[in-house]
Coordinates of C-alpha atoms and ligand atoms in Angstrom, one line a residue:
M1 CA 29.8 -37.7 40.0
N2 CA 31.1 -39.8 37.1
K3 CA 30.6 -38.1 33.7
V4 CA 30.4 -39.9 30.4
D5 CA 28.8 -39.1 27.0
L6 CA 26.4 -42.0 26.7
V7 CA 25.1 -44.5 29.1
I8 CA 23.6 -47.7 27.6
I9 CA 21.5 -49.7 30.0
G10 CA 21.6 -53.4 29.3
A11 CA 24.3 -55.4 27.5
G12 CA 22.2 -57.6 25.3
P13 CA 22.6 -57.6 21.5
A14 CA 20.8 -54.2 21.3
G15 CA 22.9 -52.5 24.0
L16 CA 26.2 -54.0 22.8
T17 CA 25.6 -53.1 19.2
S18 CA 24.8 -49.5 20.3
A19 CA 28.1 -49.6 22.2
I20 CA 30.1 -50.6 19.2
Y21 CA 28.7 -47.8 17.1
A22 CA 28.8 -45.0 19.7
S23 CA 32.3 -45.8 21.0
R24 CA 33.6 -46.1 17.4
S25 CA 32.3 -42.6 16.9
G26 CA 34.6 -41.4 19.7
Y27 CA 32.1 -40.8 22.4
K28 CA 32.8 -41.9 25.9
T29 CA 30.4 -44.8 26.2
I30 CA 29.5 -47.1 29.1
V31 CA 27.2 -50.1 29.2
I32 CA 25.7 -51.0 32.5
E33 CA 24.7 -54.7 32.9
K34 CA 23.1 -56.3 36.0
S35 CA 23.8 -59.8 34.9
A36 CA 26.2 -61.3 32.3
P37 CA 26.9 -59.4 29.0
G38 CA 25.1 -60.9 26.1
G39 CA 21.6 -60.8 27.6
K40 CA 19.2 -63.5 26.3
M41 CA 21.8 -64.8 23.9
N42 CA 23.4 -66.4 27.0
N43 CA 20.1 -68.4 27.5
T44 CA 20.1 -69.6 23.9
H45 CA 22.0 -72.7 22.8
K46 CA 22.2 -71.9 19.1
I47 CA 21.3 -68.9 17.1
D48 CA 20.7 -70.4 13.7
N49 CA 19.0 -67.4 12.0
Y50 CA 21.7 -64.7 12.4
P51 CA 22.9 -64.0 8.8
G52 CA 26.4 -65.2 8.1
L53 CA 26.9 -66.9 11.4
E54 CA 24.7 -69.9 11.2
G55 CA 25.0 -72.5 14.0
K56 CA 27.0 -70.4 16.4
E57 CA 26.2 -70.9 20.1
G58 CA 24.5 -68.1 22.1
W59 CA 27.5 -67.6 24.4
E60 CA 29.8 -67.2 21.3
F61 CA 27.7 -64.4 20.1
S62 CA 27.8 -62.8 23.6
M63 CA 31.6 -63.1 23.8
S64 CA 32.2 -61.6 20.3
F65 CA 29.7 -58.8 20.7
S66 CA 31.2 -57.8 24.1
A67 CA 34.8 -58.0 22.8
Q68 CA 34.0 -55.9 19.8
A69 CA 32.3 -53.2 22.0
K70 CA 35.3 -53.2 24.3
N71 CA 37.8 -53.1 21.4
F72 CA 36.3 -49.8 20.2
G73 CA 36.6 -48.3 23.7
A74 CA 33.2 -49.0 25.4
K75 CA 33.3 -50.0 29.0
I76 CA 31.0 -52.7 30.3
I77 CA 30.2 -52.1 34.0
G78 CA 28.4 -54.5 36.3
G79 CA 25.5 -52.7 38.0
D80 CA 21.7 -52.6 38.4
V81 CA 20.1 -49.4 37.2
V82 CA 17.4 -48.4 39.6
E83 CA 16.5 -44.9 38.4
I84 CA 17.0 -42.5 35.5
K85 CA 16.7 -38.8 36.4
N86 CA 16.9 -35.3 34.8
L87 CA 15.5 -36.6 31.5
D88 CA 14.4 -33.1 30.5
S89 CA 18.0 -31.9 30.7
K90 CA 19.8 -31.4 27.4
D91 CA 23.1 -32.8 28.4
S92 CA 23.1 -33.7 32.1
K93 CA 20.8 -36.7 32.5
I94 CA 21.5 -39.0 35.4
V95 CA 21.6 -42.8 35.7
V96 CA 21.5 -44.2 39.2
L97 CA 22.8 -47.6 40.2
K98 CA 21.6 -49.8 43.1
N99 CA 24.8 -49.1 45.0
D100 CA 24.1 -45.3 44.7
I101 CA 26.8 -44.7 42.1
E102 CA 25.5 -42.1 39.6
Y103 CA 26.5 -41.4 36.1
M104 CA 25.9 -38.0 34.4
C105 CA 25.5 -38.2 30.6
K106 CA 24.3 -36.4 27.5
T107 CA 22.4 -39.4 26.2
I108 CA 20.9 -42.6 27.4
I109 CA 20.0 -45.8 25.4
I110 CA 17.6 -48.1 27.2
A111 CA 18.1 -51.7 26.1
T112 CA 17.0 -53.7 29.1
G113 CA 14.9 -56.3 27.3
L114 CA 12.4 -58.6 29.0
K115 CA 12.3 -60.9 32.0
P116 CA 10.5 -64.3 32.2
K117 CA 6.9 -64.3 33.5
K118 CA 6.2 -66.2 36.6
L119 CA 3.9 -69.2 36.5
E120 CA 1.1 -68.3 38.9
V121 CA 0.5 -71.6 40.6
V122 CA 1.0 -73.1 44.1
G123 CA 4.6 -74.3 44.5
Y124 CA 6.2 -72.0 41.9
D125 CA 7.7 -69.5 44.4
K126 CA 8.6 -72.3 46.9
Y127 CA 10.5 -74.4 44.4
F128 CA 12.0 -71.8 42.1
G129 CA 15.7 -72.6 42.0
K130 CA 15.0 -76.0 43.5
G131 CA 13.9 -77.7 40.4
I132 CA 12.2 -74.8 38.6
S133 CA 14.2 -72.7 36.1
T134 CA 13.6 -70.3 33.2
C135 CA 16.8 -71.3 31.4
V136 CA 17.4 -74.7 29.9
V137 CA 20.8 -73.7 28.6
C138 CA 21.9 -72.6 32.1
D139 CA 20.4 -75.5 34.1
G140 CA 19.5 -78.3 31.7
A141 CA 22.7 -80.3 32.6
F142 CA 21.4 -80.9 36.1
Y143 CA 18.7 -83.2 34.7
K144 CA 20.8 -85.7 32.8
G145 CA 18.9 -89.0 32.5
K146 CA 15.9 -87.5 34.4
D147 CA 12.3 -86.6 33.4
I148 CA 11.4 -82.9 33.1
A149 CA 8.5 -80.7 32.1
I150 CA 8.7 -77.7 29.8
I151 CA 5.8 -75.3 30.1
G152 CA 5.0 -73.1 27.1
G153 CA 3.8 -73.1 23.5
G154 CA 6.1 -70.7 21.7
N155 CA 9.5 -70.8 20.0
S156 CA 11.5 -70.7 23.2
A157 CA 9.7 -73.8 24.7
I158 CA 10.2 -75.7 21.5
E159 CA 13.8 -74.7 20.7
E160 CA 14.9 -75.4 24.3
S161 CA 13.1 -78.8 24.4
L162 CA 15.0 -79.8 21.3
F163 CA 18.2 -78.7 22.8
V164 CA 17.8 -80.7 26.0
S165 CA 16.1 -83.8 24.4
D166 CA 19.4 -85.8 24.0
L167 CA 20.4 -85.2 27.6
V168 CA 17.2 -86.0 29.6
N169 CA 15.2 -89.2 29.8
K170 CA 11.8 -87.7 29.0
I171 CA 10.2 -84.3 28.3
Y172 CA 6.6 -83.5 29.0
I173 CA 5.7 -80.3 27.1
I174 CA 2.7 -78.6 28.6
N175 CA 1.0 -76.2 26.3
K176 CA -2.2 -74.4 27.4
F177 CA -3.2 -73.8 23.8
S178 CA -4.5 -76.2 21.1
E179 CA -1.4 -75.7 19.0
F180 CA 2.1 -74.4 19.1
N181 CA 3.0 -70.9 18.0
A182 CA 6.5 -71.9 16.9
E183 CA 8.6 -72.3 13.8
Q184 CA 7.4 -75.4 11.9
I185 CA 10.9 -76.6 11.1
T186 CA 11.9 -76.9 14.8
L187 CA 8.5 -78.3 15.8
N188 CA 8.8 -81.1 13.2
K189 CA 12.2 -82.1 14.5
L190 CA 10.8 -82.3 18.0
K191 CA 7.8 -84.3 16.9
G192 CA 10.1 -86.9 15.4
L193 CA 11.6 -87.7 18.8
K194 CA 10.5 -90.6 20.9
N195 CA 11.1 -89.2 24.4
I196 CA 8.7 -86.2 24.1
D197 CA 5.1 -86.2 25.3
F198 CA 2.9 -83.3 24.2
F199 CA 0.0 -82.0 26.2
Y200 CA -2.3 -79.5 24.6
N201 CA -5.1 -77.4 26.1
T202 CA -3.5 -78.1 29.4
N203 CA -2.8 -75.9 32.4
V204 CA -0.3 -76.5 35.3
I205 CA -2.3 -76.3 38.5
K206 CA 0.2 -77.2 41.1
I207 CA 3.9 -78.0 41.6
L208 CA 4.7 -80.4 44.3
G209 CA 8.0 -81.3 46.0
K210 CA 9.8 -83.7 48.4
N211 CA 12.8 -82.9 50.5
D212 CA 12.7 -79.2 49.3
K213 CA 13.0 -80.2 45.6
V214 CA 10.4 -80.5 42.8
S215 CA 9.0 -84.0 42.6
S216 CA 5.9 -83.8 40.5
I217 CA 3.6 -81.5 38.6
K218 CA -0.2 -81.5 38.5
I219 CA -1.9 -80.6 35.2
K220 CA -5.5 -80.2 34.0
N221 CA -7.0 -80.4 30.6
V222 CA -9.2 -77.4 30.1
N223 CA -11.7 -79.3 27.8
T224 CA -12.0 -82.6 29.6
K225 CA -11.3 -81.2 33.1
K226 CA -9.2 -84.3 33.7
E227 CA -6.3 -83.9 36.1
K228 CA -3.0 -85.8 36.1
E229 CA 0.0 -85.9 38.3
I230 CA 3.4 -86.5 36.6
N231 CA 6.6 -87.3 38.4
I232 CA 9.4 -85.1 37.2
S233 CA 12.7 -83.7 38.6
G234 CA 12.7 -80.4 36.8
I235 CA 10.4 -77.8 35.3
F236 CA 11.4 -75.1 32.8
T237 CA 8.9 -72.3 32.1
Y238 CA 8.7 -70.4 28.8
I239 CA 5.3 -68.7 29.3
G240 CA 6.0 -65.2 28.1
W241 CA 7.9 -62.1 29.2
N242 CA 7.5 -58.9 31.2
A243 CA 9.3 -55.7 30.4
E244 CA 12.4 -54.8 32.4
N245 CA 11.2 -51.3 33.2
F246 CA 10.9 -50.8 37.0
F247 CA 13.5 -48.1 37.0
I248 CA 11.4 -45.9 34.7
K249 CA 9.3 -43.7 36.9
D250 CA 7.5 -41.7 34.1
K251 CA 4.8 -44.2 33.1
E252 CA 3.9 -42.0 30.1
M253 CA 7.0 -43.4 28.5
L254 CA 5.4 -46.9 28.4
D255 CA 2.6 -48.6 26.6
K256 CA -0.1 -50.8 28.3
N257 CA 2.3 -53.7 28.3
G258 CA 5.1 -51.7 30.0
L259 CA 7.1 -51.5 26.8
L260 CA 8.8 -48.3 25.7
I261 CA 7.0 -46.1 23.2
I262 CA 9.4 -44.5 20.8
D263 CA 9.4 -42.5 17.6
K264 CA 10.4 -45.3 15.2
E265 CA 12.0 -42.7 12.9
N266 CA 14.7 -41.8 15.4
M267 CA 14.4 -44.4 18.2
Q268 CA 13.7 -41.6 20.7
T269 CA 11.4 -41.8 23.7
K270 CA 9.3 -38.8 24.7
Y271 CA 12.6 -37.3 26.1
K272 CA 15.1 -35.8 23.7
G273 CA 18.4 -37.7 24.0
V274 CA 16.8 -40.7 25.6
F275 CA 16.7 -43.6 23.1
A276 CA 15.6 -47.2 23.3
A277 CA 16.4 -50.4 21.4
G278 CA 15.7 -54.1 21.4
D279 CA 13.0 -56.2 23.1
I280 CA 12.0 -53.4 25.5
V281 CA 10.6 -51.4 22.6
S282 CA 7.0 -52.0 21.8
K283 CA 6.7 -54.2 18.6
Q284 CA 5.6 -57.6 17.4
F285 CA 8.8 -59.5 16.6
K286 CA 11.7 -60.0 18.9
Q287 CA 14.9 -61.4 17.4
V288 CA 18.7 -60.8 17.7
T289 CA 18.8 -59.3 14.2
I290 CA 16.0 -56.8 15.1
A291 CA 17.8 -55.9 18.4
T292 CA 21.1 -55.3 16.6
S293 CA 19.5 -53.2 13.9
E294 CA 17.6 -51.1 16.6
G295 CA 20.9 -50.9 18.6
T296 CA 22.6 -49.5 15.5
K297 CA 19.9 -47.0 14.8
S298 CA 19.6 -45.7 18.3
A299 CA 23.4 -45.3 18.6
L300 CA 23.6 -43.3 15.3
E301 CA 20.7 -41.1 16.5
A302 CA 22.5 -40.6 19.9
V303 CA 25.7 -39.6 18.1
K304 CA 23.7 -37.2 15.9
Y305 CA 22.1 -35.7 19.0
M306 CA 25.5 -35.2 20.7
N307 CA 27.1 -33.8 17.5
N308 CA 24.3 -31.2 17.5
L309 CA 24.7 -30.2 21.2
Ligands
FAD401 C1 15.3 -69.2 24.9 C2 15.4 -68.1 23.9 C3 15.8 -68.4 22.6 C4 16.0 -67.5 21.6 N1 16.4 -67.8 20.4 C5 16.6 -66.9 19.4 C6 17.1 -67.2 18.2 O1 17.4 -68.4 17.9 N2 17.3 -66.2 17.2 C7 17.0 -64.9 17.5 O2 17.2 -64.1 16.7 N3 16.5 -64.6 18.7 C8 16.3 -65.5 19.7 N4 15.8 -65.1 20.9 C9 15.4 -63.7 21.1 C10 16.6 -62.8 21.4 O3 17.4 -63.5 22.3 C11 16.1 -61.5 21.9 O4 15.3 -60.9 20.9 C12 17.3 -60.5 22.1 O5 18.2 -61.1 23.0 C13 16.8 -59.2 22.6 O6 18.0 -58.4 22.8 P1 17.9 -57.1 23.8 O7 19.3 -56.6 23.8 O8 16.8 -56.2 23.5 O9 17.6 -57.7 25.3 P2 18.2 -58.8 26.2 O10 19.0 -59.8 25.4 O11 17.1 -59.3 27.0 O12 19.3 -58.0 27.0 C14 18.9 -57.1 28.0 C15 20.0 -56.9 29.1 O13 19.6 -55.9 29.9 C16 20.0 -56.2 31.3 N5 19.2 -55.4 32.2 C17 17.8 -55.4 32.4 N6 17.5 -54.5 33.3 C18 18.6 -53.9 33.7 C19 18.9 -52.9 34.7 N7 17.9 -52.4 35.4 N8 20.2 -52.6 34.9 C20 21.2 -53.2 34.2 N9 21.0 -54.1 33.3 C21 19.7 -54.5 33.0 C22 19.6 -57.7 31.3 O14 20.3 -58.3 32.4 C23 20.0 -58.2 29.9 O15 21.4 -58.7 29.9 C24 15.6 -66.1 21.9 C25 15.2 -65.8 23.2 C26 15.1 -66.7 24.2 C27 14.7 -66.4 25.6

């Protein structure tokens, strides 16, 4: 079995920050990532609110966080964590990957973030990947000059609509609530554009397709009960998130939303030496700055734990 000091699960801003701190302290640190290092920063066109780095693109953050972690000696390994075992053990916890590779370690930091919620309507599963996406930054370019729908009422829906507004012909923003729960500054910019149609109090009821691709969307106003079908080529959903927690078998570690419960003083879960950071931790606000600060704290606590072994 492979032996390391610290396994960090997830290479988003939380996990990569933990990796910078832990590897810099001299502990053998690996970060296991099932997708691309950078996490949700890869799905964000610009991160304008990170102090000192205004206007940098999401992928630039991902690259520089990863490079910094590697420079200090952390290894970023591609892999999907499917189980964590022996959590009661002081210094021999086990992290299991999908391909059955196992890592024994003294400490674990869980930084697996969230995954997009599915829209529970007819046509979603059938056309996912065939005109439906959860990432404008990744797939927006396919819709140059076309009409698209963006579903959601929060910051992600608004920010990503603004990002793609120059590229596409028209955007229909479908919000099930009577107002947006988003930053006013971004919302105002979007409201000033001519190619955006806003729908409030409106649910998506069906996604339709032709030739195995999305061709239209059926919506319904919850107040007037009026239905409408809109022809579009693409749909992007930003309707909330679920915790990335399926590898956690001990459900006592989780709150009712599936997020990790920790002692906020030391970022520790109910198991000694098992820490958590970032969006996967139960809290109200989810931002890169919060993920990095929790990544820092959890790494420093992990280092303290290992120093005391
Ligand atoms: C569209 C969008 C725009 C945003 N804009 C901003 C912004 O402008 N400013 C800002 O501050 N914040 C923004 N955010 C929020 C910010 O991106 C998140 O708060 C932050 O990325 C959380 O970091 P994290 O490391 O906790 O999780 P994530 O970034 O989600 O990273 C978690 C990583 O863990 C990996 N993972 C999950 N499960 C496993 C597993 N079993 N095995 C291995 N790897 C696993 C995932 O693949 C992922 O790479 C935005 C988010 C979105 C979606």
